[in-house]
Coordinates of C-alpha atoms in Angstrom, one line a residue:
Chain Y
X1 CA -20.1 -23.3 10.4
X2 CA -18.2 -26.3 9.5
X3 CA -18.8 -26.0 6.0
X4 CA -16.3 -23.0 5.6
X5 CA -13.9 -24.3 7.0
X6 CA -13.5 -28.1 5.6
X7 CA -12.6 -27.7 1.9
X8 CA -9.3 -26.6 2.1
X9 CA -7.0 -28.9 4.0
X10 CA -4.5 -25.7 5.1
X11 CA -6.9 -23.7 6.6
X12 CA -8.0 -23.8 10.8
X13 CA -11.5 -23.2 12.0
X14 CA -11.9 -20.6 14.5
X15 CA -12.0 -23.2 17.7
X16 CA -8.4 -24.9 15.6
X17 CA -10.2 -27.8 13.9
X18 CA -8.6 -29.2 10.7
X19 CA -11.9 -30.8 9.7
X20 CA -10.4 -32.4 6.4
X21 CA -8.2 -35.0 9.0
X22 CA -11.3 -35.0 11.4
X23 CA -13.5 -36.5 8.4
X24 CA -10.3 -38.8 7.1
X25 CA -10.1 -40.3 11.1
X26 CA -14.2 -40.7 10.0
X27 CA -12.8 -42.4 7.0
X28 CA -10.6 -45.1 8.9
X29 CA -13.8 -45.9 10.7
X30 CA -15.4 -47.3 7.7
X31 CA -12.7 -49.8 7.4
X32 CA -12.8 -53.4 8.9
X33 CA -11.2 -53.5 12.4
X34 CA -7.5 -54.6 12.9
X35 CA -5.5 -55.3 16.1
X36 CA -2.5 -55.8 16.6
X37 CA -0.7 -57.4 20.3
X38 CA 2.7 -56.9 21.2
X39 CA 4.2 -59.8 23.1
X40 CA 7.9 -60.3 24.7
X41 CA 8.4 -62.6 21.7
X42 CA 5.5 -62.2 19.3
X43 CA 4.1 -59.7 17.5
X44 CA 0.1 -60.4 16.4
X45 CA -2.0 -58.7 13.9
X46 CA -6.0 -59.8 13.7
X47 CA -8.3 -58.2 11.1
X48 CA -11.7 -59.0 10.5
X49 CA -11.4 -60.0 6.7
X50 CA -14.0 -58.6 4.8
X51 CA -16.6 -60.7 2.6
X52 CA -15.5 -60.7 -0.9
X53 CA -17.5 -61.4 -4.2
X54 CA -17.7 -64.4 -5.3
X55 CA -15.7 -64.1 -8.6
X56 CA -12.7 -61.5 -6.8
X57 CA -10.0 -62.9 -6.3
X58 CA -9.7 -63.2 -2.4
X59 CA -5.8 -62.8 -2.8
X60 CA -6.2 -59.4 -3.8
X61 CA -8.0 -58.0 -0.5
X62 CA -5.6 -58.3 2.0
X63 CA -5.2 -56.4 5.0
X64 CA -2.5 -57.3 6.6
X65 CA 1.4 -56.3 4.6
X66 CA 4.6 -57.1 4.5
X67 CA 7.0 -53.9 4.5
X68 CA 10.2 -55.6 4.9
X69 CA 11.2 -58.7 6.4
X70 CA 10.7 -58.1 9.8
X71 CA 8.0 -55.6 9.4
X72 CA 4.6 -56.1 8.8
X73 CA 1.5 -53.6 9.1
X74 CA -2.4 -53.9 9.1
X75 CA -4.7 -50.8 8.1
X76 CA -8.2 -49.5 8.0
X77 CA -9.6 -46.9 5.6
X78 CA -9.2 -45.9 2.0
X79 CA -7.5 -49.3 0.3
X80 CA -6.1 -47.2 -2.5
X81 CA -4.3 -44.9 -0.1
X82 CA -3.3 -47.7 1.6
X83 CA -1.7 -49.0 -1.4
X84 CA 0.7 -46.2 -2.4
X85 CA 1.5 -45.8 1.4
X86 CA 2.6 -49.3 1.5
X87 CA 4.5 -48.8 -1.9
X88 CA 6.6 -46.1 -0.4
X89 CA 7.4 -47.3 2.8
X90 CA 8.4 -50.1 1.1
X91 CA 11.1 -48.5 -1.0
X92 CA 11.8 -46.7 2.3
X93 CA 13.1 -50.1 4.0
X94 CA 14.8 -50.8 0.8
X95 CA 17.0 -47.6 0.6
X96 CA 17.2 -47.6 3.7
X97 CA 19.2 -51.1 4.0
X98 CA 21.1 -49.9 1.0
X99 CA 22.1 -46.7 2.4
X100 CA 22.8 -47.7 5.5
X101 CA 23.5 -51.2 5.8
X102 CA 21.1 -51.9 8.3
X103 CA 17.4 -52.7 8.3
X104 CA 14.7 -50.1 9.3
X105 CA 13.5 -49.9 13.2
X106 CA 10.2 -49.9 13.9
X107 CA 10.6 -46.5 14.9
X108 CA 12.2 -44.9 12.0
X109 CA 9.7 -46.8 9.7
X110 CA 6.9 -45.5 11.4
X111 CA 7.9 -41.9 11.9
X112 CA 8.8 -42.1 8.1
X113 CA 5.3 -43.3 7.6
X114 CA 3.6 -40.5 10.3
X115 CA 5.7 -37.5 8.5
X116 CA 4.2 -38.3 4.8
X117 CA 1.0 -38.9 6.6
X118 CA 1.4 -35.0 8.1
X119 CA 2.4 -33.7 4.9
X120 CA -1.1 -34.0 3.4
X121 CA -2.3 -32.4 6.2
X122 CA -0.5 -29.2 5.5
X123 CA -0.3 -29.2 1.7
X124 CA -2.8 -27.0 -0.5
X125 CA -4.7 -29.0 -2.7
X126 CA -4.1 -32.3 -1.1
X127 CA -6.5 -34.5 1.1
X128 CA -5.0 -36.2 4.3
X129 CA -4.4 -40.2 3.7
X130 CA -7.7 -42.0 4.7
X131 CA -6.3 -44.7 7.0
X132 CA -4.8 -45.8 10.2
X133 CA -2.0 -48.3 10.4
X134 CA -0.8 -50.9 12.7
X135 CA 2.8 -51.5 11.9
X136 CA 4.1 -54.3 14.2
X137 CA 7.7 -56.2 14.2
X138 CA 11.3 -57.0 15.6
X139 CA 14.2 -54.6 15.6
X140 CA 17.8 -55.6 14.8
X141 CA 18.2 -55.9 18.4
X142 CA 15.3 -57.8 18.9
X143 CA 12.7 -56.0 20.3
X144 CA 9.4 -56.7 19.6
X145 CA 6.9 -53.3 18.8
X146 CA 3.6 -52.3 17.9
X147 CA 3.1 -48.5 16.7
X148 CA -0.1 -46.8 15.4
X149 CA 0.0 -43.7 12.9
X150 CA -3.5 -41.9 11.9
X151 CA -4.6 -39.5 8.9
X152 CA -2.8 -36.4 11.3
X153 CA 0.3 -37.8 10.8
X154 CA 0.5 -38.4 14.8
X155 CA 2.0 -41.7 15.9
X156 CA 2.6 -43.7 18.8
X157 CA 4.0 -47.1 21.2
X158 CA 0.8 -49.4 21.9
X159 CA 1.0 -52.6 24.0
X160 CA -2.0 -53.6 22.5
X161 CA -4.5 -51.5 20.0
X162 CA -7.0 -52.4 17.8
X163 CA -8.1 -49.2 14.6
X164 CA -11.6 -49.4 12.7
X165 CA -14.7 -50.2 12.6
X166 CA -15.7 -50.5 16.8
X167 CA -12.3 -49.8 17.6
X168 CA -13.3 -48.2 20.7
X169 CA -15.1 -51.5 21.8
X170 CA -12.1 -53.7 21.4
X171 CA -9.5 -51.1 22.9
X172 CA -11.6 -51.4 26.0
X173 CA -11.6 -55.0 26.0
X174 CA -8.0 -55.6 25.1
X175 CA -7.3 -52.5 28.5
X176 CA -9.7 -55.2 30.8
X177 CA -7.8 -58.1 29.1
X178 CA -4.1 -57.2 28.7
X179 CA -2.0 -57.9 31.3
X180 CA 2.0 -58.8 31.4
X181 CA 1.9 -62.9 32.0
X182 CA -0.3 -63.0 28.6
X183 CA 2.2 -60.8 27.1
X184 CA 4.7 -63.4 28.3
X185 CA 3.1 -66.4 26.5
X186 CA 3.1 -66.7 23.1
X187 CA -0.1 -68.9 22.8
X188 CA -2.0 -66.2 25.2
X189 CA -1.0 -63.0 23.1
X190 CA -2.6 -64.5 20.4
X191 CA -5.5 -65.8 21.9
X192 CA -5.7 -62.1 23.4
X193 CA -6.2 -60.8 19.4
X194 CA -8.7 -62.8 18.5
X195 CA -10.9 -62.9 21.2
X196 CA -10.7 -59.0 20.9
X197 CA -11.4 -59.4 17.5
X198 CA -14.2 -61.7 18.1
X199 CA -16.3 -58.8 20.9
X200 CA -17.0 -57.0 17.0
X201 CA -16.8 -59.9 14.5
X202 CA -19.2 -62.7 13.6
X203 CA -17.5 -65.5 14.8
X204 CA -16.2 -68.4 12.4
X205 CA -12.9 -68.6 11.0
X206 CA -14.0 -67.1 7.7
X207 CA -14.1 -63.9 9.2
X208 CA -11.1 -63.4 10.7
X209 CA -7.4 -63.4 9.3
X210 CA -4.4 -63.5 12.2
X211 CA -0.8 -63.2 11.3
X212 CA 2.4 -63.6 13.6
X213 CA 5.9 -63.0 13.9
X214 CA 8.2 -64.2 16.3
X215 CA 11.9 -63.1 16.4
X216 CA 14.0 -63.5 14.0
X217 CA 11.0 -65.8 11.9
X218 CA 9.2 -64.1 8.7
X219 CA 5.6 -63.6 9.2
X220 CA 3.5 -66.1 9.4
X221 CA -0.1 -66.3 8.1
X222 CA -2.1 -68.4 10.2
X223 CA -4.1 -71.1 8.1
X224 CA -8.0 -71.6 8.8
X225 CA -7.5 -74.6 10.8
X226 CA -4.9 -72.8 13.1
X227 CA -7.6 -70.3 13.5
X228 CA -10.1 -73.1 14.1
X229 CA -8.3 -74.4 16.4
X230 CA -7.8 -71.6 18.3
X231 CA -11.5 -70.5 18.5
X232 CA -12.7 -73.8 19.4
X233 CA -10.0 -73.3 22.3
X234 CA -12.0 -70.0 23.3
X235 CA -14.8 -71.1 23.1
X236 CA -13.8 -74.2 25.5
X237 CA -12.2 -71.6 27.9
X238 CA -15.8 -69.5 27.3
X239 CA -17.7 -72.6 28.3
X240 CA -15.6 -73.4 31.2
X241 CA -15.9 -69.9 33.0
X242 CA -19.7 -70.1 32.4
X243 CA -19.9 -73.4 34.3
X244 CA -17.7 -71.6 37.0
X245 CA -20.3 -69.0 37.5
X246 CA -23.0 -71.2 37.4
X247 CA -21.7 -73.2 40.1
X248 CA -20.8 -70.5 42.1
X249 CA -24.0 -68.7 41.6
X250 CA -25.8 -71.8 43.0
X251 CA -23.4 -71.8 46.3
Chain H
X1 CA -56.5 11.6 -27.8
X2 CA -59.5 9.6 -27.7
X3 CA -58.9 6.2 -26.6
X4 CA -59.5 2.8 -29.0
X5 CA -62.3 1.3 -29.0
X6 CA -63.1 -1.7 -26.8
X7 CA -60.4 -0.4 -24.3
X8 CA -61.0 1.2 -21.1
X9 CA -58.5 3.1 -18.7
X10 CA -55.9 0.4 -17.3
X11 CA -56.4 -2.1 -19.7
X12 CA -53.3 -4.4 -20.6
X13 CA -52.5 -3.2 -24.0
X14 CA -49.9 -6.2 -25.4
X15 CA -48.1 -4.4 -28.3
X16 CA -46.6 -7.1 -30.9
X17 CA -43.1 -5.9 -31.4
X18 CA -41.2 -7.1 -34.4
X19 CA -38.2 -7.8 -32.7
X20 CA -39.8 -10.8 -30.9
X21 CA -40.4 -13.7 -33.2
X22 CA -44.5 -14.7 -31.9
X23 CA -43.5 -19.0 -32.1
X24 CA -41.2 -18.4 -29.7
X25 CA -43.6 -16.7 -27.4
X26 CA -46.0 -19.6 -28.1
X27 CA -43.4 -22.2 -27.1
X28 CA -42.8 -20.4 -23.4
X29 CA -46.8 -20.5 -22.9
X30 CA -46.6 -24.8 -23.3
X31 CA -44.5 -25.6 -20.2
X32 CA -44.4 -29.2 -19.2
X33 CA -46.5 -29.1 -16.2
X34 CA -44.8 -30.2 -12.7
X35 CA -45.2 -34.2 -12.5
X36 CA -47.2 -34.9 -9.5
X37 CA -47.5 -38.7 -8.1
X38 CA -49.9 -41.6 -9.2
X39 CA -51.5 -44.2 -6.4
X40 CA -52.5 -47.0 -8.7
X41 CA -55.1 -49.7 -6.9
X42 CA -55.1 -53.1 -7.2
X43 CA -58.3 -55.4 -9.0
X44 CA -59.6 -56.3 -5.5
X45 CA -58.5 -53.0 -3.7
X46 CA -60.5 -51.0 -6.1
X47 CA -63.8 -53.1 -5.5
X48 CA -63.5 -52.4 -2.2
X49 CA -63.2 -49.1 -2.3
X50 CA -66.2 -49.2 -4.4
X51 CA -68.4 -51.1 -2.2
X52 CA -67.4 -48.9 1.1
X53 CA -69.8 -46.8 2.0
X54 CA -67.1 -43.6 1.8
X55 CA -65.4 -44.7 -1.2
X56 CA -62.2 -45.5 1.5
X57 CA -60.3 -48.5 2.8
X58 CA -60.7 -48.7 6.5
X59 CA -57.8 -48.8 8.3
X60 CA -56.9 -49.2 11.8
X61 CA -53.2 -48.2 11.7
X62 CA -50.8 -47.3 8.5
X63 CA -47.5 -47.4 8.5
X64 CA -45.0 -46.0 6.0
X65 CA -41.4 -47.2 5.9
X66 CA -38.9 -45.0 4.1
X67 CA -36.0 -45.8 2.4
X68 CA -33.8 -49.3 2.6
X69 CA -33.2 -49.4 6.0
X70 CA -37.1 -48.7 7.2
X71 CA -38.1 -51.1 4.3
X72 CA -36.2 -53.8 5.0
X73 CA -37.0 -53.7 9.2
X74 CA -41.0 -53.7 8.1
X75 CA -40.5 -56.2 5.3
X76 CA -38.4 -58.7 8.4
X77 CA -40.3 -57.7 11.3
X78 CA -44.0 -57.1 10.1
X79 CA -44.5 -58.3 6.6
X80 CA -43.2 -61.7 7.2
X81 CA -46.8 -63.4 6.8
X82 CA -48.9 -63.4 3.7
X83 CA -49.7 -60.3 2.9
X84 CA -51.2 -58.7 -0.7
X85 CA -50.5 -55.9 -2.7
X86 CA -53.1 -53.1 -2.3
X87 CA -52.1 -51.1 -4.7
X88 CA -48.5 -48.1 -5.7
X89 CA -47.8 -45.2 -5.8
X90 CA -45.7 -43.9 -8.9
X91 CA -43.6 -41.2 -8.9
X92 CA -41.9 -40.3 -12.4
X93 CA -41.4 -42.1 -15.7
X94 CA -37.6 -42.1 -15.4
X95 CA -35.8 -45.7 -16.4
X96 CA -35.3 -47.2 -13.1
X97 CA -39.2 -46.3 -11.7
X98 CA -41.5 -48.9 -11.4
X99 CA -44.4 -48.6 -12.5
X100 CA -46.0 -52.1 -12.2
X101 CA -47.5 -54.8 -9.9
X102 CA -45.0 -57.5 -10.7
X103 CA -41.8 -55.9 -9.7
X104 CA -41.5 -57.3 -5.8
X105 CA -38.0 -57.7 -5.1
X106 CA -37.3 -55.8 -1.8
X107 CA -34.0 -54.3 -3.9
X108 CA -36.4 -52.7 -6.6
X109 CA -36.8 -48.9 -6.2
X110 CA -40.5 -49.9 -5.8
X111 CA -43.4 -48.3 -3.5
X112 CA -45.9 -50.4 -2.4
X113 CA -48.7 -50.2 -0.4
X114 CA -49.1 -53.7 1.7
X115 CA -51.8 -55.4 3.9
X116 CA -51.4 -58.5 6.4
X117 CA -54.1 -61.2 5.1
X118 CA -54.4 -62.1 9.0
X119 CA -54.5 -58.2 10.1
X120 CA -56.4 -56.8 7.5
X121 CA -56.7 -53.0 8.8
X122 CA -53.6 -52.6 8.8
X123 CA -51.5 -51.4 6.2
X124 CA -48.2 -50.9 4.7
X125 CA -46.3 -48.3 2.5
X126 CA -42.9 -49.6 1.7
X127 CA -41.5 -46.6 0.3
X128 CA -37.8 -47.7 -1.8
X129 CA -38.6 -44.7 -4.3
X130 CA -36.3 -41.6 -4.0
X131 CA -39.3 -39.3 -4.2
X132 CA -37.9 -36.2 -5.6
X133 CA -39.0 -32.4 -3.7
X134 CA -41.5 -31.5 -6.0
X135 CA -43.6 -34.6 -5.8
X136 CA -43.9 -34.9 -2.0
X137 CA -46.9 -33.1 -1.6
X138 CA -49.0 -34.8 -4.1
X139 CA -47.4 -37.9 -3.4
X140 CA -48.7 -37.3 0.7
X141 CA -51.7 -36.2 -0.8
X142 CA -52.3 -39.3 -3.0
X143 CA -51.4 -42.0 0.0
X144 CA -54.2 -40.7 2.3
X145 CA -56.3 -39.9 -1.2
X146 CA -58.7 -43.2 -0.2
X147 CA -57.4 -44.2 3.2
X148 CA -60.0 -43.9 6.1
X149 CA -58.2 -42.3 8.5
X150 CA -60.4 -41.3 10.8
X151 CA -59.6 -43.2 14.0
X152 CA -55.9 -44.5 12.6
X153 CA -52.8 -44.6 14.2
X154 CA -49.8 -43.4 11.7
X155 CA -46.5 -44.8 12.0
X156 CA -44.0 -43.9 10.1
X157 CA -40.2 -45.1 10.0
X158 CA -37.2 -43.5 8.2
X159 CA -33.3 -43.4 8.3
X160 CA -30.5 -40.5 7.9
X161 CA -26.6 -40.4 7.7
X162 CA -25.6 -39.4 11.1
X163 CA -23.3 -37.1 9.7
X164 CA -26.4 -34.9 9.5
X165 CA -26.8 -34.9 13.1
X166 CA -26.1 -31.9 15.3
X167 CA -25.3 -32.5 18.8
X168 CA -23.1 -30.4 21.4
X169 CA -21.9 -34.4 22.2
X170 CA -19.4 -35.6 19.9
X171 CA -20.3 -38.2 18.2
X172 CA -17.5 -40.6 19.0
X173 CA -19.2 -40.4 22.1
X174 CA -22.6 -41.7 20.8
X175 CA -23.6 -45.3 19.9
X176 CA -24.5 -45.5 16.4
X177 CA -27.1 -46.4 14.9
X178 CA -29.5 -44.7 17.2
X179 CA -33.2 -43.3 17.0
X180 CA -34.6 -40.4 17.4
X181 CA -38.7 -39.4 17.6
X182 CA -41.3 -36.7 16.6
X183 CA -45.0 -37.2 17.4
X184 CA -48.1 -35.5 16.5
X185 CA -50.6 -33.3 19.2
X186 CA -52.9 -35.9 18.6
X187 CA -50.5 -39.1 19.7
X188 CA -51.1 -39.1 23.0
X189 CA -47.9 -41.0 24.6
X190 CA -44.3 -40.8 24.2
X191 CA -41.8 -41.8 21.6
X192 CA -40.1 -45.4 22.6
X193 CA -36.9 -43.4 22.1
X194 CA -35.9 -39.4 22.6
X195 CA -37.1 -36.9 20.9
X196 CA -35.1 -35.0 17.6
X197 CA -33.7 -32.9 19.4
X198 CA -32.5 -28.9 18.3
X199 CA -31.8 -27.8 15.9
X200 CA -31.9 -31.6 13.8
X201 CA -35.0 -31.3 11.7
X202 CA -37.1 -34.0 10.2
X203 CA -36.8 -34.0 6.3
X204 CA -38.1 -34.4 2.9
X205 CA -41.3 -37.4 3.1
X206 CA -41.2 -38.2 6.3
X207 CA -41.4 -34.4 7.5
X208 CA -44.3 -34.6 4.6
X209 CA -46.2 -37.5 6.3
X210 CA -45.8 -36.4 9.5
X211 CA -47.0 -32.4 8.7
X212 CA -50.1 -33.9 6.8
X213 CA -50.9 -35.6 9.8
X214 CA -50.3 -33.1 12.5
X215 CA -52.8 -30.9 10.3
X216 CA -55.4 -33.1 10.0
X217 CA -55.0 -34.1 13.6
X218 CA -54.1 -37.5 12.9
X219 CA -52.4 -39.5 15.8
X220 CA -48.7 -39.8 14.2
X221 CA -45.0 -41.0 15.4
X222 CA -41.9 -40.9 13.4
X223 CA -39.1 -42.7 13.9
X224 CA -35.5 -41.9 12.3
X225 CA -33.0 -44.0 12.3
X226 CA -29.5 -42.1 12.6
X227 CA -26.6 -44.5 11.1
X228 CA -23.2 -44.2 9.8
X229 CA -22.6 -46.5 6.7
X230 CA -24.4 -45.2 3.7
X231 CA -25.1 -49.2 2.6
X232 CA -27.7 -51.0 4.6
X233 CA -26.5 -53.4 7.7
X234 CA -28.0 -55.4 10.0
X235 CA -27.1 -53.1 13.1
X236 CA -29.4 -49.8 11.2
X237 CA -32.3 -52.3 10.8
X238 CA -32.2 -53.5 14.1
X239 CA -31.9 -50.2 15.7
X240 CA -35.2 -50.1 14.6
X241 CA -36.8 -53.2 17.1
X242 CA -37.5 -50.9 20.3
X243 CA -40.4 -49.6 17.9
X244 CA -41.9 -52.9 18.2
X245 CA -42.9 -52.2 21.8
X246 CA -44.7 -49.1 21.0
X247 CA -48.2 -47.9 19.5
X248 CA -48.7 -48.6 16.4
X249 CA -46.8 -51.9 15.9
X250 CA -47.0 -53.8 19.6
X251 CA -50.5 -54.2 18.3
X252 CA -49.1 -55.7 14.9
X253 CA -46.2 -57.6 15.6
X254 CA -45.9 -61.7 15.4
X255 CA -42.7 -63.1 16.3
X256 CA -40.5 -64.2 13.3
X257 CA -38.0 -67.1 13.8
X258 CA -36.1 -66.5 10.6
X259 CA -35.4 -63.0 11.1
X260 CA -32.3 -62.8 11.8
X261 CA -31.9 -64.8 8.1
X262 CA -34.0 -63.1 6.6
X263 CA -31.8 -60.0 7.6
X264 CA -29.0 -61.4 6.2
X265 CA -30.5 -62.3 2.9
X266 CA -31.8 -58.6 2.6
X267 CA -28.5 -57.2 3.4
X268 CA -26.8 -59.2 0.9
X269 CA -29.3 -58.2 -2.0
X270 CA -28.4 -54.9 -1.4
X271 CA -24.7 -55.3 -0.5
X272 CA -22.9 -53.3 -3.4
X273 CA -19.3 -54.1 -4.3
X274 CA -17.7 -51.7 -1.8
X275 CA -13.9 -51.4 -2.4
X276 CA -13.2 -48.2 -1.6
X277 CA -12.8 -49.3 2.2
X278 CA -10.6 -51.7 3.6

């Protein structure tokens, strides 16, 4: 019954499916997973990088985006929608500084991005935008945030989310592993990324890309051996809780 | 009006009509006929099957993987001893068929039929050919053409895009990759996994295998393998391991160390330059 019902984008199925932004949520699934952490003074994204031939030009596949200076956003799904998504919510920030003296809020950016997003989803001849974004950073007043839009335009405040490929698996552990003192530490909110990121990605620092942003700082990439550093850190902490059990098992 | 000679009441008179050019009616009685498949033997395989006593391999249990996914779990799990080529089966002259013994890379659109050197009753149809509709009955016919299968056990392994799937669960809601099963009358036992459930239906060669058995009472299981990337991954092949534990393979199986290499190696043979996703 479906089948009538998904070619046109404008057009509801009797039990008020839009199956064109059904199958473009299917379409953010195919992506790599990102997650993003909000802290009190940090904002992380994580993304499982993807492997790239080995004559591309690694520089070219990236993930994670700067939209102004004290916004960044990670995605999953269709890279060439991301692309001209990016492009205009970067001329967005731009006018908007122009225009108004001031630079974007998180929530103006993101509703900006949502409402182009919903526009596809109600235009004939047009396909929804294939991909999910994390859009993380500091207001003017600074306040850190973390918002997430999908393909329906929706969007909404996260403390922590992760969008992608086994999304689901590292929502749930970031909801078991989230609490407000990690939120308080810096080093703990990222940790808290990429140990989510690790529950669905091959471990090894060539998998994974992190980026952070503290307030009032530009983003910063993390090198390899920051990562490897890091990891070799969790997996201490891993070891250590192991030994705990095992002891306690034996009393 | 008395009737012409040599014709009786009823008779098909074809009146030649001038209108109507008679080449063309010759070219529309030439029409290619439908291709049908090819099983080519082997040197060795064929003096065997000449020396049997009922011009058929013996065989204790045949499996038949279809398509990359099915392939490539057989060729990590099962094949990963010495084995030898028994013989193909061909199915079209197009470009990108093979046709010949020497193409064995596990990426080449190839069908071959296998054997274990240390499980010799045994054997393997590795099936990477996209058999097209109107071959799949000769090309069922020409697998079990000189296979004994009297007292064999069938298995036969495939995979689908779970986007094919239709369940009253959403499929968020499902782990994916999973399996599903259909058996024969004759396998007596169940599945290691549920049943396809309605109104999924098994399709193209594996529904093929599978009906030729159940009507010539053959103990048969399928297995499909329900995934959501179109590309094969390591978590579609390994769906695939519970099967191990079941007939025909718990008979079959020997542990491989290197598997989980070997996986990675055959995933990345196969990987195609996908950009489209980020």
């Amino acid at each position: 019954m479906s089948s009538r019902y998904d070619r046109a984008i404008t057009v509801f199925s009797p039990d008020g499916h839009l199956f064109q932004v059904e199958y473009a949520q299917e379409a953010v699934k195919k992506g790599s997973t990102a997650v993003g952490v909000r802290g009190k003074d940090i904002v992380v994204l994580g993304v499982e990088k993807k492997a790239i031939a080995k004559l591309q030009d690694e520089r070219t596949v990236r993930k994670i985006c700067l939209l102004d200076d004290h916004v960044a956003m990670a995605f999953a799904g269709l890279t060439a929608d991301a692309r001209i998504l990016i492009n205009r919510a970067r001329v967005e920030c731009q006018s908007h500084r122009l225009t108004v003296e001031d630079p974007v809020t998180l929530e103006y950016i993101t509703r900006y991005i949502a409402t182009l997003k919903q526009r596809y989803t109600q235009s004939n001849g047009r396909r929804p935008f294939g991909i999910s974004c994390l859009i993380v950073g500091f207001d003017y007043d600074g306040t850190p945030h973390l918002y997430q839009t999908d393909p329906s335009g929706t969007h909404h405040e996260w403390k922590a989310n992760a969008t992608g490929r086994s999304a689901k698996t590292v929502r749930e552990y970031l909801e078991k592993h989230y609490t407000d003192e990690v939120a308080d530490s810096d080093a703990e909110s990222i940790k808290l990324a990429l140990k989510a990121l690790l529950e669905v990605v091959q471990s090894g620092s060539k998998n994974v890309e992190l980026a952070v942003m503290r307030r009032d700082e530009p983003l910063k990439m993390l090198s390899v051996d920051e990562i490897e550093k890091i990891m070799a850190e969790v997996e201490k902490e891993k070891e250590e809780e192991a030994e705990k059990k095992k002891k306690t098992k034996t009393s | 009006m008395a009737a012409p000679l040599g014709c009786g009441y009823g008779d098909l008179v074809l009146a030649s009509s001038r209108a109507v050019d008679d080449e063309e009616e010759e070219e529309e009685g030439s029409q290619t006929p439908s291709p049908s498949a090819v099983l080519r033997w082997s040197a060795q395989a064929k003096q065997e099957i000449s020396e049997s006593p009922n011009d058929c391999i013996e065989c204790s249990a045949l499996i038949v993987a279809i398509g990359p996914v099915a392939t490539g779990f057989i060729h990590t799990y099962l094949l990963h001893q010495e084995t030898e080529i028994l013989g193909m089966i061909g199915s079209g002259l197009s470009e990108d068929t093979c046709n010949t013994f020497e193409q064995t890379s596990p990426a080449d659109a190839t069908c071959f039929l296998h054997r274990l050197k240390s499980a010799p009753s045994v054997i393997f149809c590795q099936c990477n050919v996209d058999v097209p509709p109107e071959m799949m009955f000769s090309w069922t016919q020409q697998l079990f053409s000189c296979i004994n299968i009297r007292n064999t056990y069938v298995g036969i392994l495939a995979s689908a895009p779970v986007s094919e799937y239709r369940s009253s669960i959403s499929l968020s809601d499902v782990t994916v990759p999973f399996l599903r099963g259909l058996k024969t009358n004759q396998f007596h036992g169940k599945p290691v996994c549920p049943y396809l459930e309605q109104p999924n239906t098994a399709k193209g060669l594996p529904a093929s295998v599978l009906t030729h058995c159940q009507v010539y009472r053959v103990p048969a299981v399928l297995y499909m393998c329900y995934s959501d990337s179109i590309y094969v991954e390591i978590p579609a092949i390994k769906a695939f391991l519970p099967v191990l534990k079941g007939t025909p393979f718990r008979d079959i199986v020997q542990e491989n160390p290197n598997a989980d290499i070997s996986l990675r190696k055959l995933v990345e043979l196969r990987a195609r330059q996908n950009n489209l996703y980020t």
